[in-house]
Short mmCIF file of C-alpha atoms and ligand atoms in Angstrom, two decimals:
data_model
loop_
_atom_site.label_atom_id
_atom_site.label_comp_id
_atom_site.label_asym_id
_atom_site.label_seq_id
_atom_site.Cartn_x
_atom_site.Cartn_y
_atom_site.Cartn_z
CA MET A 1 50.33 20.74 -38.49
CA GLN A 2 52.50 19.73 -41.36
CA ASP A 3 54.38 21.48 -44.06
CA ILE A 4 53.35 20.04 -47.36
CA PRO A 5 55.49 20.74 -50.40
CA ASP A 6 53.06 22.11 -52.90
CA SER A 7 55.41 22.97 -55.67
CA PRO A 8 59.16 23.09 -55.67
CA GLY A 9 60.51 25.81 -53.46
CA ILE A 10 57.13 26.78 -51.98
CA ALA A 11 55.95 25.38 -48.64
CA ARG A 12 52.33 25.85 -47.56
CA ARG A 13 50.55 25.27 -44.29
CA THR A 14 47.45 23.14 -44.43
CA PRO A 15 44.39 24.79 -42.97
CA GLU A 16 43.59 21.44 -41.37
CA PRO A 17 42.42 20.99 -37.74
CA ALA A 18 44.96 21.87 -35.11
CA GLY A 19 45.80 18.18 -34.49
CA GLU A 20 45.45 16.52 -31.16
CA PRO A 21 44.68 18.76 -28.21
CA ASN A 22 47.46 19.82 -25.91
CA ALA A 23 47.84 17.89 -22.67
CA ALA A 24 46.57 20.63 -20.39
CA ALA A 25 43.41 21.13 -22.42
CA ALA A 26 42.81 17.37 -22.63
CA GLY A 27 43.30 16.97 -18.88
CA LEU A 28 40.82 19.75 -18.31
CA CYS A 29 38.30 17.99 -20.58
CA GLY A 30 38.73 14.82 -18.54
CA LEU A 31 38.22 16.64 -15.26
CA VAL A 32 35.08 18.38 -16.43
CA ALA A 33 33.66 15.19 -17.92
CA ALA A 34 34.26 13.31 -14.66
CA ALA A 35 32.71 16.16 -12.69
CA LEU A 36 29.66 15.90 -14.92
CA VAL A 37 29.38 12.15 -14.36
CA LEU A 38 29.30 12.73 -10.60
CA GLY A 39 27.17 15.88 -10.75
CA ILE A 40 24.45 14.40 -12.93
CA ALA A 41 24.50 11.15 -10.95
CA GLU A 42 24.18 13.12 -7.70
CA LEU A 43 21.24 15.05 -9.11
CA PHE A 44 19.29 11.94 -10.05
CA ALA A 45 20.29 10.16 -6.85
CA GLY A 46 18.75 13.09 -4.98
CA LEU A 47 15.57 12.67 -7.01
CA ILE A 48 15.39 8.89 -6.77
CA ASP A 49 16.95 7.96 -3.46
CA PRO A 50 19.84 9.54 -1.58
CA ASP A 51 21.31 6.08 -1.12
CA ALA A 52 21.79 5.84 -4.89
CA SER A 53 24.56 8.46 -4.74
CA PRO A 54 27.61 6.96 -6.49
CA PHE A 55 30.04 8.97 -4.37
CA VAL A 56 28.50 7.82 -1.10
CA SER A 57 28.06 4.21 -2.27
CA THR A 58 31.60 4.00 -3.58
CA GLY A 59 32.88 5.36 -0.29
CA ALA A 60 30.86 2.82 1.66
CA THR A 61 32.09 0.03 -0.60
CA VAL A 62 35.69 1.13 -0.14
CA VAL A 63 35.20 1.11 3.63
CA ASP A 64 33.67 -2.37 3.48
CA HIS A 65 36.65 -3.68 1.54
CA THR A 66 39.35 -1.91 3.50
CA PRO A 67 41.39 -4.39 5.56
CA LYS A 68 40.46 -4.17 9.21
CA ALA A 69 43.95 -3.17 10.30
CA LEU A 70 44.07 -0.27 7.85
CA ARG A 71 40.60 0.82 8.86
CA GLU A 72 41.56 0.85 12.53
CA PHE A 73 44.75 2.70 11.70
CA ALA A 74 42.72 5.35 9.86
CA ILE A 75 40.25 5.75 12.71
CA ASP A 76 43.22 5.95 15.08
CA GLN A 77 44.96 8.60 13.05
CA PHE A 78 42.06 10.72 11.93
CA GLY A 79 39.39 9.99 14.54
CA THR A 80 36.06 11.49 13.54
CA ALA A 81 37.69 13.03 10.47
CA ASP A 82 38.08 9.54 8.97
CA LYS A 83 35.14 10.10 6.60
CA ALA A 84 36.53 13.41 5.43
CA VAL A 85 39.91 11.75 4.82
CA LEU A 86 38.18 8.97 2.89
CA PHE A 87 36.27 11.39 0.67
CA VAL A 88 39.31 13.60 0.09
CA SER A 89 41.39 10.54 -0.90
CA MET A 90 38.60 9.36 -3.19
CA GLY A 91 38.52 12.83 -4.71
CA ALA A 92 42.28 12.71 -5.31
CA VAL A 93 42.10 9.29 -6.96
CA MET A 94 39.18 10.42 -9.12
CA THR A 95 41.05 13.59 -10.14
CA VAL A 96 44.03 11.58 -11.32
CA LEU A 97 41.79 9.12 -13.19
CA ALA A 98 39.88 12.00 -14.76
CA VAL A 99 43.07 13.59 -16.09
CA VAL A 100 44.10 10.19 -17.49
CA VAL A 101 40.69 9.94 -19.17
CA GLY A 102 41.24 13.32 -20.81
CA LEU A 103 44.77 12.49 -21.96
CA LEU A 104 43.70 9.12 -23.40
CA GLU A 105 40.90 10.76 -25.35
CA ARG A 106 43.24 12.86 -27.46
CA ARG A 107 43.70 10.55 -30.41
CA ARG A 108 41.07 7.86 -30.05
CA PRO A 109 38.04 7.61 -27.74
CA TYR A 110 40.08 5.54 -25.26
CA GLY A 111 39.27 8.10 -22.59
CA SER A 112 35.55 7.58 -23.14
CA ALA A 113 36.08 3.84 -22.89
CA LEU A 114 37.93 4.25 -19.60
CA LEU A 115 35.23 6.58 -18.30
CA ILE A 116 32.53 4.04 -19.15
CA ALA A 117 34.54 1.24 -17.54
CA LEU A 118 35.07 3.23 -14.34
CA GLY A 119 31.42 4.24 -14.33
CA LEU A 120 30.34 0.62 -14.59
CA VAL A 121 32.60 -0.30 -11.67
CA VAL A 122 30.88 2.42 -9.63
CA CYS A 123 27.51 1.13 -10.85
CA VAL A 124 28.37 -2.32 -9.49
CA ALA A 125 29.34 -0.71 -6.17
CA VAL A 126 26.03 1.19 -6.04
CA LEU A 127 23.97 -1.90 -6.84
CA GLY A 128 25.88 -3.87 -4.24
CA ARG A 129 24.70 -1.67 -1.38
CA PRO A 130 22.26 -3.35 1.02
CA THR A 131 19.31 -1.03 0.26
CA ALA A 132 19.88 -0.95 -3.50
CA THR A 133 17.14 -1.62 -6.03
CA PRO A 134 17.77 -1.83 -9.81
CA VAL A 135 16.59 1.80 -10.10
CA PHE A 136 19.75 2.81 -8.28
CA ALA A 137 21.69 2.22 -11.51
CA ILE A 138 19.89 5.07 -13.27
CA PRO A 139 21.83 8.00 -11.75
CA ILE A 140 25.28 6.67 -12.53
CA LEU A 141 24.25 5.48 -16.01
CA LEU A 142 22.83 8.93 -16.85
CA GLY A 143 26.01 10.42 -15.38
CA ILE A 144 28.20 8.27 -17.64
CA ALA A 145 26.15 9.28 -20.68
CA ALA A 146 26.47 12.97 -19.83
CA GLY A 147 30.18 12.59 -19.13
CA VAL A 148 30.99 10.81 -22.39
CA VAL A 149 29.00 13.26 -24.50
CA THR A 150 30.74 16.18 -22.78
CA LEU A 151 34.16 14.61 -23.17
CA ARG A 152 33.69 14.00 -26.90
CA PHE A 153 32.26 17.47 -27.38
CA LEU A 154 35.03 19.31 -25.52
CA ILE A 155 37.93 17.29 -26.91
CA ALA A 156 36.79 18.12 -30.44
CA ARG A 157 37.04 21.80 -29.56
CA ALA A 158 40.19 21.71 -27.46
CA PRO A 159 43.13 23.82 -28.66
CA GLY A 160 46.11 21.97 -30.15
CA PRO A 161 49.73 22.35 -29.09
CA LYS A 162 50.76 24.88 -31.76
CA ALA A 163 47.68 26.96 -31.21
CA ALA A 164 48.60 27.10 -27.57
CA ASP A 165 52.12 28.30 -28.38
CA GLU A 166 51.38 30.65 -31.13
CA VAL A 167 48.25 32.42 -30.29
CA GLY A 168 47.59 34.43 -27.20
CA GLU A 169 44.82 34.36 -24.66
CA THR A 170 42.63 36.32 -26.99
CA ASP A 171 42.37 33.60 -29.63
CA PRO A 172 38.57 33.28 -30.02
CA SER A 173 38.53 29.47 -30.41
CA ARG A 174 40.61 29.09 -27.27
CA ARG A 175 38.36 31.50 -25.41
CA ARG A 176 35.32 29.64 -26.61
CA PHE A 177 36.82 26.38 -25.39
CA LEU A 178 37.43 27.81 -21.92
CA MET A 179 33.89 29.14 -21.82
CA LEU A 180 32.55 25.69 -22.71
CA VAL A 181 34.68 24.12 -20.01
CA ALA A 182 33.48 26.66 -17.48
CA GLY A 183 29.86 26.09 -18.57
CA ALA A 184 30.15 22.31 -18.21
CA ALA A 185 31.84 22.71 -14.82
CA ALA A 186 29.02 25.00 -13.68
CA VAL A 187 26.41 22.45 -14.80
CA ALA A 188 28.28 19.72 -12.92
CA ALA A 189 28.54 21.78 -9.73
CA GLY A 190 24.93 22.97 -10.00
CA SER A 191 23.49 19.50 -10.45
CA ALA A 192 25.61 18.07 -7.66
CA ALA A 193 24.50 20.83 -5.30
CA ALA A 194 20.85 20.42 -6.31
CA GLY A 195 21.05 16.67 -5.87
CA ARG A 196 22.64 16.94 -2.43
CA TRP A 197 20.06 19.52 -1.40
CA VAL A 198 17.09 17.46 -2.52
CA GLY A 199 18.60 14.31 -1.06
CA ALA A 200 19.37 15.98 2.25
CA ARG A 201 15.72 16.89 2.70
CA MET A 202 14.62 13.32 2.10
CA ARG A 203 17.33 12.01 4.44
CA ALA A 204 16.02 14.38 7.11
CA VAL A 205 12.49 13.04 6.59
CA THR A 206 13.62 9.43 6.84
CA ALA A 207 15.43 10.22 10.11
CA ASP A 208 12.36 12.09 11.37
CA LEU A 209 10.13 9.13 10.48
CA GLU A 210 12.37 6.76 12.40
CA ARG A 211 12.01 8.93 15.51
CA PHE A 212 8.26 9.45 15.05
CA VAL A 213 6.27 8.07 17.98
CA LEU A 214 2.73 7.09 17.08
CA PRO A 215 -0.02 8.42 19.35
CA ARG A 216 -1.67 5.76 21.45
CA PRO A 217 -5.23 5.45 20.18
CA VAL A 218 -7.99 5.79 22.80
CA THR A 219 -9.75 3.05 20.87
CA GLY A 220 -7.71 0.50 18.97
CA ALA A 221 -9.03 -1.22 15.87
CA ALA A 222 -10.59 -4.57 16.70
CA ALA A 223 -8.60 -7.60 15.63
CA PRO A 224 -9.98 -9.17 12.46
CA PRO A 225 -12.32 -12.01 13.45
CA PRO A 226 -11.13 -15.55 12.71
CA GLY A 227 -11.94 -16.53 9.17
CA THR A 228 -11.38 -13.04 7.71
CA ASP A 229 -8.48 -14.55 5.82
CA PRO A 230 -9.77 -17.74 4.19
CA PRO A 231 -6.90 -20.22 3.85
CA VAL A 232 -6.78 -20.15 0.06
CA PRO A 233 -3.36 -19.56 -1.53
CA GLY A 234 -3.54 -16.50 -3.78
CA ILE A 235 -6.53 -14.82 -2.16
CA THR A 236 -6.12 -11.13 -1.25
CA GLU A 237 -4.99 -10.69 2.36
CA PHE A 238 -7.54 -8.95 4.56
CA VAL A 239 -4.96 -6.44 5.84
CA THR A 240 -2.61 -5.18 3.14
CA PRO A 241 1.00 -4.86 4.36
CA ASN A 242 2.35 -1.33 3.94
CA ASP A 243 4.96 -2.33 1.39
CA ALA A 244 2.33 -4.08 -0.73
CA PHE A 245 -0.21 -1.25 -0.54
CA TYR A 246 -0.98 0.27 -3.94
CA ARG A 247 0.42 3.72 -4.47
CA ILE A 248 -1.17 6.42 -6.62
CA ASP A 249 -0.13 10.04 -6.74
CA THR A 250 0.97 12.78 -9.06
CA ALA A 251 4.28 13.29 -7.26
CA LEU A 252 7.37 12.86 -9.45
CA ARG A 253 9.37 13.27 -6.29
CA ILE A 254 7.84 12.37 -2.94
CA PRO A 255 7.22 15.55 -0.95
CA ALA A 256 9.72 15.77 1.92
CA VAL A 257 7.87 16.96 5.02
CA THR A 258 9.19 16.35 8.52
CA SER A 259 6.76 16.05 11.41
CA GLU A 260 8.45 19.11 12.93
CA ASP A 261 7.91 21.29 9.88
CA TRP A 262 4.43 20.00 9.26
CA ARG A 263 1.45 22.30 9.84
CA LEU A 264 -2.22 21.86 9.06
CA ARG A 265 -4.17 25.01 8.41
CA ILE A 266 -7.98 24.88 8.59
CA HIS A 267 -9.54 27.99 7.12
CA GLY A 268 -12.07 29.39 4.68
CA MET A 269 -15.73 29.28 5.71
CA VAL A 270 -14.97 28.71 9.39
CA ASP A 271 -15.66 30.61 12.59
CA ARG A 272 -12.01 30.62 13.57
CA GLU A 273 -9.06 29.69 11.45
CA ILE A 274 -6.73 27.21 13.14
CA GLU A 275 -3.24 25.93 12.50
CA LEU A 276 -2.11 22.68 14.05
CA THR A 277 1.36 21.30 14.63
CA MET A 278 2.06 17.64 15.29
CA ASP A 279 2.42 18.47 18.99
CA ASP A 280 -1.01 20.14 18.93
CA LEU A 281 -2.41 16.92 17.50
CA ARG A 282 -0.74 14.83 20.17
CA ARG A 283 -2.82 16.60 22.81
CA ARG A 284 -5.98 15.36 21.11
CA PRO A 285 -7.43 11.86 21.30
CA ALA A 286 -6.43 9.57 18.46
CA VAL A 287 -8.38 6.55 17.25
CA GLU A 288 -7.53 3.51 15.17
CA LYS A 289 -9.81 2.31 12.38
CA MET A 290 -9.70 -0.37 9.70
CA ILE A 291 -10.54 1.22 6.36
CA THR A 292 -10.33 -0.04 2.78
CA LEU A 293 -9.02 2.55 0.33
CA THR A 294 -9.86 2.39 -3.37
CA CYS A 295 -8.67 4.29 -6.42
CA VAL A 296 -11.20 5.56 -8.95
CA SER A 297 -8.81 4.48 -11.72
CA ASN A 298 -9.16 0.86 -10.72
CA GLU A 299 -10.34 -1.18 -13.69
CA VAL A 300 -12.78 -4.03 -13.22
CA GLY A 301 -10.70 -6.76 -11.60
CA GLY A 302 -7.84 -4.33 -10.90
CA ASP A 303 -5.70 -4.14 -7.79
CA LEU A 304 -5.82 -0.45 -6.89
CA ALA A 305 -7.41 -1.11 -3.53
CA GLY A 306 -5.95 -1.88 -0.14
CA ASN A 307 -7.04 -2.29 3.45
CA ALA A 308 -5.14 -0.94 6.45
CA ARG A 309 -5.41 -0.07 10.13
CA TRP A 310 -5.14 3.69 10.29
CA ILE A 311 -4.31 5.66 13.43
CA GLY A 312 -5.50 9.21 13.22
CA TYR A 313 -7.54 12.10 14.50
CA PRO A 314 -11.24 12.30 13.68
CA LEU A 315 -11.68 15.03 11.09
CA ALA A 316 -15.11 15.85 12.52
CA ASP A 317 -13.43 16.96 15.78
CA LEU A 318 -10.91 19.17 14.01
CA LEU A 319 -13.60 20.74 11.82
CA ALA A 320 -15.75 21.36 14.90
CA GLU A 321 -12.85 23.19 16.54
CA ALA A 322 -12.66 25.52 13.55
CA GLY A 323 -16.45 25.79 13.37
CA VAL A 324 -17.84 25.07 9.90
CA ARG A 325 -20.02 27.95 8.68
CA PRO A 326 -23.41 27.15 7.17
CA GLY A 327 -23.23 26.98 3.39
CA ALA A 328 -19.81 25.33 3.26
CA ASP A 329 -20.28 21.96 1.55
CA MET A 330 -16.70 21.10 0.50
CA VAL A 331 -13.40 20.63 2.23
CA LEU A 332 -10.70 21.39 -0.30
CA SER A 333 -7.60 19.64 0.99
CA THR A 334 -4.16 20.51 -0.36
CA SER A 335 -0.95 18.54 -0.14
CA ALA A 336 2.58 19.85 0.33
CA ASP A 337 3.08 19.36 -3.42
CA GLY A 338 -0.06 21.15 -4.51
CA PHE A 339 -2.42 18.24 -5.16
CA THR A 340 -5.99 18.98 -4.13
CA ALA A 341 -9.10 16.92 -3.34
CA GLY A 342 -12.64 18.15 -2.80
CA THR A 343 -14.53 16.21 -0.13
CA PRO A 344 -18.16 16.78 0.89
CA VAL A 345 -18.29 18.28 4.39
CA ALA A 346 -21.09 15.81 5.06
CA ALA A 347 -18.75 12.86 4.47
CA LEU A 348 -16.44 14.20 7.16
CA THR A 349 -19.11 14.98 9.75
CA ASP A 350 -21.79 12.28 9.31
CA GLY A 351 -20.25 9.95 11.85
CA ARG A 352 -18.11 7.80 9.58
CA ASP A 353 -14.45 7.28 10.50
CA ALA A 354 -12.96 10.11 8.45
CA LEU A 355 -9.41 10.57 9.71
CA LEU A 356 -6.42 12.78 9.60
CA ALA A 357 -4.20 9.70 9.65
CA VAL A 358 -0.62 9.51 10.95
CA GLY A 359 -0.29 5.75 11.34
CA MET A 360 -0.70 2.81 8.97
CA ASN A 361 -0.77 -0.77 10.23
CA GLY A 362 0.97 0.18 13.45
CA ASP A 363 3.75 2.23 11.86
CA PRO A 364 4.06 5.89 10.94
CA LEU A 365 2.79 6.53 7.42
CA PRO A 366 5.45 5.43 4.92
CA VAL A 367 6.71 8.52 3.08
CA GLU A 368 5.10 7.38 -0.17
CA HIS A 369 1.76 7.05 1.62
CA GLY A 370 1.77 10.59 2.97
CA TYR A 371 4.14 10.98 5.91
CA PRO A 372 3.59 12.67 8.27
CA ALA A 373 -0.18 13.06 7.77
CA ARG A 374 -2.88 12.28 5.23
CA LEU A 375 -6.64 12.03 4.97
CA VAL A 376 -8.54 8.74 4.91
CA VAL A 377 -12.28 8.84 4.34
CA PRO A 378 -14.33 5.64 4.16
CA GLY A 379 -16.63 5.35 1.17
CA LEU A 380 -14.97 7.84 -1.15
CA TYR A 381 -12.41 7.19 -3.87
CA GLY A 382 -8.93 8.45 -3.02
CA TYR A 383 -8.93 11.27 -5.57
CA VAL A 384 -11.71 13.12 -3.73
CA SER A 385 -10.64 12.36 -0.19
CA ALA A 386 -7.32 10.71 0.59
CA THR A 387 -4.89 13.64 0.29
CA LYS A 388 -1.38 12.55 1.30
CA TRP A 389 1.16 14.98 2.81
CA VAL A 390 -1.89 17.12 3.62
CA VAL A 391 -1.14 20.64 4.87
CA ASP A 392 -4.29 22.65 4.25
CA LEU A 393 -8.05 22.23 4.64
CA GLU A 394 -10.18 24.99 3.18
CA LEU A 395 -13.91 25.06 3.89
CA THR A 396 -15.54 26.13 0.66
CA ARG A 397 -18.32 25.19 -1.77
CA PHE A 398 -18.56 22.80 -4.71
CA ASP A 399 -19.87 25.69 -6.83
CA ARG A 400 -16.76 27.76 -6.05
CA ALA A 401 -13.80 25.40 -6.03
CA GLN A 402 -12.58 22.57 -8.23
CA ALA A 403 -10.02 20.02 -7.11
CA TYR A 404 -7.10 18.59 -9.11
CA TRP A 405 -8.84 15.72 -10.93
CA THR A 406 -12.17 17.48 -11.30
CA ARG A 407 -10.41 20.14 -13.38
CA ARG A 408 -9.17 17.29 -15.54
CA GLY A 409 -12.56 15.85 -16.34
CA TRP A 410 -13.23 13.56 -13.40
CA SER A 411 -16.40 13.80 -11.37
CA ALA A 412 -16.53 16.26 -8.47
CA ARG A 413 -18.10 13.57 -6.28
CA GLY A 414 -16.59 10.14 -5.97
CA PRO A 415 -18.53 7.66 -3.82
CA ILE A 416 -17.07 4.16 -4.12
CA LYS A 417 -19.00 1.77 -6.36
CA THR A 418 -19.66 -1.85 -5.47
CA ALA A 419 -16.93 -4.08 -6.86
CA SER A 420 -15.90 -7.72 -6.71
CA ARG A 421 -12.81 -9.46 -7.93
CA ILE A 422 -11.68 -13.02 -8.62
CA ASP A 423 -8.21 -13.73 -7.20
CA VAL A 424 -8.15 -17.51 -7.61
CA PRO A 425 -7.73 -19.13 -10.11
CA ALA A 426 -5.09 -16.85 -11.59
CA PRO A 427 -5.62 -15.62 -15.16
CA PHE A 428 -5.24 -18.41 -17.72
CA ALA A 429 -4.42 -20.86 -14.94
CA LYS A 430 -4.59 -24.60 -15.51
CA ILE A 431 -6.23 -26.43 -12.66
CA PRO A 432 -6.83 -30.13 -12.18
CA PRO A 433 -10.40 -31.45 -12.31
CA GLY A 434 -12.16 -32.18 -9.02
CA PRO A 435 -12.83 -30.22 -5.85
CA THR A 436 -11.28 -26.75 -6.00
CA VAL A 437 -11.74 -23.40 -4.29
CA VAL A 438 -12.44 -20.23 -6.21
CA ALA A 439 -11.80 -17.09 -4.18
CA GLY A 440 -11.63 -13.34 -4.21
CA VAL A 441 -12.65 -10.13 -2.54
CA ALA A 442 -15.51 -7.65 -2.79
CA TRP A 443 -16.04 -4.13 -1.50
CA ALA A 444 -18.70 -1.44 -1.19
CA GLN A 445 -17.37 0.85 1.53
CA ARG A 446 -20.06 2.45 3.75
CA ARG A 447 -22.69 0.02 2.49
CA GLY A 448 -20.87 -3.25 3.06
CA ILE A 449 -21.12 -6.52 1.14
CA THR A 450 -24.01 -8.87 1.90
CA ALA A 451 -23.65 -11.39 -0.91
CA VAL A 452 -21.27 -12.56 -3.59
CA GLU A 453 -22.35 -14.84 -6.39
CA VAL A 454 -20.36 -16.67 -9.02
CA GLN A 455 -21.29 -18.10 -12.36
CA VAL A 456 -19.39 -20.67 -14.37
CA ASP A 457 -19.85 -20.28 -18.13
CA ASP A 458 -23.60 -19.88 -18.68
CA GLY A 459 -24.62 -21.80 -15.58
CA PRO A 460 -26.79 -20.49 -12.76
CA TRP A 461 -25.51 -17.85 -10.33
CA GLN A 462 -24.42 -19.54 -7.13
CA PRO A 463 -23.83 -18.01 -3.73
CA ALA A 464 -20.22 -17.77 -2.58
CA GLU A 465 -19.28 -18.14 1.06
CA LEU A 466 -18.45 -14.82 2.68
CA ALA A 467 -15.72 -14.33 5.26
CA PRO A 468 -17.00 -12.61 8.42
CA GLU A 469 -17.68 -8.92 7.94
CA TYR A 470 -15.21 -6.68 9.76
CA SER A 471 -17.19 -3.52 9.05
CA SER A 472 -19.06 -1.98 6.16
CA ASP A 473 -15.95 0.12 5.46
CA THR A 474 -13.71 -2.86 4.75
CA TRP A 475 -13.59 -5.33 1.95
CA ARG A 476 -14.80 -8.85 2.36
CA GLN A 477 -13.13 -12.04 1.18
CA TRP A 478 -15.21 -14.79 -0.43
CA THR A 479 -14.71 -18.39 -1.43
CA TRP A 480 -16.68 -20.85 -3.51
CA ARG A 481 -16.19 -24.59 -3.56
CA TRP A 482 -16.50 -26.16 -6.92
CA ASP A 483 -16.11 -29.58 -8.43
CA ALA A 484 -14.12 -28.49 -11.46
CA VAL A 485 -15.03 -30.20 -14.71
CA PRO A 486 -12.53 -30.44 -17.58
CA GLY A 487 -12.61 -27.80 -20.27
CA ASP A 488 -12.07 -24.09 -20.86
CA HIS A 489 -14.17 -22.03 -18.51
CA THR A 490 -15.20 -18.49 -17.82
CA LEU A 491 -15.94 -17.50 -14.27
CA ARG A 492 -17.99 -14.41 -13.44
CA VAL A 493 -18.50 -12.69 -10.09
CA ARG A 494 -20.96 -10.13 -8.79
CA ALA A 495 -21.61 -8.69 -5.35
CA THR A 496 -24.63 -7.30 -3.55
CA ASP A 497 -24.15 -4.33 -1.25
CA GLY A 498 -25.71 -3.64 2.16
CA GLU A 499 -28.55 -1.77 0.52
CA GLY A 500 -29.54 -4.88 -1.40
CA ARG A 501 -28.31 -3.60 -4.75
CA VAL A 502 -26.65 -6.08 -7.06
CA GLN A 503 -23.48 -4.80 -8.69
CA THR A 504 -24.28 -3.60 -12.18
CA GLU A 505 -23.24 -5.64 -15.20
CA GLN A 506 -23.06 -2.42 -17.25
CA ARG A 507 -19.46 -1.85 -18.34
CA ALA A 508 -18.12 1.63 -17.63
CA ASP A 509 -14.62 3.08 -17.83
CA PRO A 510 -12.97 4.54 -14.74
CA VAL A 511 -13.47 8.08 -16.15
CA PRO A 512 -15.30 10.05 -14.80
CA ASP A 513 -16.39 8.40 -11.56
CA GLY A 514 -15.23 4.78 -11.39
CA ALA A 515 -15.43 1.58 -13.45
CA THR A 516 -18.37 -0.82 -13.35
CA GLY A 517 -19.03 -4.27 -14.72
CA TRP A 518 -18.62 -7.87 -13.64
CA HIS A 519 -15.15 -9.29 -13.36
CA THR A 520 -14.62 -12.45 -15.40
CA ARG A 521 -11.74 -14.84 -15.59
CA THR A 522 -10.96 -17.58 -18.08
CA PHE A 523 -8.97 -20.65 -17.19
CA ARG A 524 -8.62 -24.30 -18.10
CA VAL A 525 -9.41 -27.42 -16.16
CA GLU A 526 -7.40 -30.42 -17.34
N1 MTE B 1 -0.80 14.50 -2.35
C1 MTE B 1 -1.50 13.59 -3.03
N2 MTE B 1 -2.40 12.82 -2.38
C2 MTE B 1 -3.10 11.90 -3.04
C3 MTE B 1 -2.94 11.71 -4.42
C4 MTE B 1 -2.00 12.53 -5.09
O1 MTE B 1 -1.81 12.45 -6.31
N3 MTE B 1 -1.29 13.44 -4.36
N4 MTE B 1 -3.67 10.75 -5.08
C5 MTE B 1 -4.90 10.30 -4.45
C6 MTE B 1 -5.41 9.09 -5.04
S1 MTE B 1 -6.01 9.22 -6.62
C7 MTE B 1 -5.49 7.91 -4.37
S2 MTE B 1 -6.31 6.59 -5.00
C8 MTE B 1 -4.87 7.76 -3.03
C9 MTE B 1 -3.92 6.60 -3.00
O2 MTE B 1 -3.30 6.51 -1.75
P1 MTE B 1 -2.08 5.51 -1.58
O3 MTE B 1 -1.04 5.90 -2.58
O4 MTE B 1 -1.62 5.64 -0.17
O5 MTE B 1 -2.62 4.13 -1.86
O6 MTE B 1 -4.15 8.92 -2.66
C10 MTE B 1 -4.79 10.13 -2.96
N5 MTE B 1 -4.01 11.15 -2.36
MO1 MO B 2 -6.97 7.33 -7.14
#
């Protein structure tokens, strides 16, 4: 504050702001802002991927760049406490930097600039980790944003030097400032704790998955016959690798269920309620089946379908153990995160390979595909059958219960409709004239595919060559040799199912029970 001569002999104090904040208050602002950066980042790292934690990644990066001699010295000196020493030292360095950030912020937003710069350095460290994906930048970037906003906000309300000298603890603005600081610190600590907690659960699941030993199926899935994968670049692979398998679910955060914690309760209209652990399952015979899964939301020509070898326990056996009471016509399955699907009892007991699956293509289910257990039912769209992270099967009736998507306007029953897709040529491709191969895939689970036909422009429908059929529950690849003639062309495809029904040309949206219509593709030959 300044004394401004107003008129001769009279000095007056301006009622202006208290000037720049005192050093202690500014340092406190810096500390809280830095805590918020880390807290918010930790929270989102927990939600996205524990490996995205800036603290952990920075630590790992420091270790990687520590000279070998120093590293050995540290291990020598501190033994197993070397990690604790590392994190405590990092904490000390961060504390000092945070105070500097606060002090620099007093006059100009230099502190914010430093905070952003440091945050970006950490971001580079996070993205440099071996398992990092671009998404890993999100936690630290959100943290920086929260930190800078908090810093600006608090600094503007921090008490100045005179205020600190002249007014006591009871000064309301000073009290308010301390309350704000305490509030921000609480948010930082709360989000960090929440993030660590959420992340710890997922880390436990990943460790559990790595230890998970798949049951040995009493019957393995037959190897795909030669020719199931026609040698055409760009055609859909017969077996979809796990990391390329489409993923659909309502989970914002993947449910974290370890195989040890997992239980499956079978109850409702049954003779005896049962609850199974993973060990209980292991005493029962497992089978392995090749089954193509399809999403009801798949548009004509879409890619929400995949084919995998599933190891699991026949649901018919488990239901028989519980004893399905007459009158029950639906199994309402519930996941660990509250998703539900309503499956006809008949579809689980009519002899098809309906499974409580624990394995996918020879590995435990990936967490995003339902680890440790999910349902897989041939012939039904996923939304009425394929509950991932399944924990509960209730025998009930379609006139009493409604599953998740049925309550939202989708059909209660969801048998898979016949579909065919063109994979090659790619959309708007340019291909040279002359002999070429057009290729794709078709599916009609339970009924199978008996024919695929293609049509170029308004020409006649011509039969495509079908790859050998694996089973009626799997998709079938097709190819068609064509002497391509120059020009712009439209290619159309349609399939015939095992009941002799030609796929309908009638266009329908996915809602309420699956899309229909012929897939077409336009391309140029030149
Ligand atoms: N728990 C749970 N299971 C679920 C869903 C879901 O939202 N939550 N979606 C279903 C739908 S709509 C489909 S198509 C399949 C997809 O299985 P995938 O993600 O393994 O391909 O899972 C089904 N199981
Ligand atoms: Mo789906």
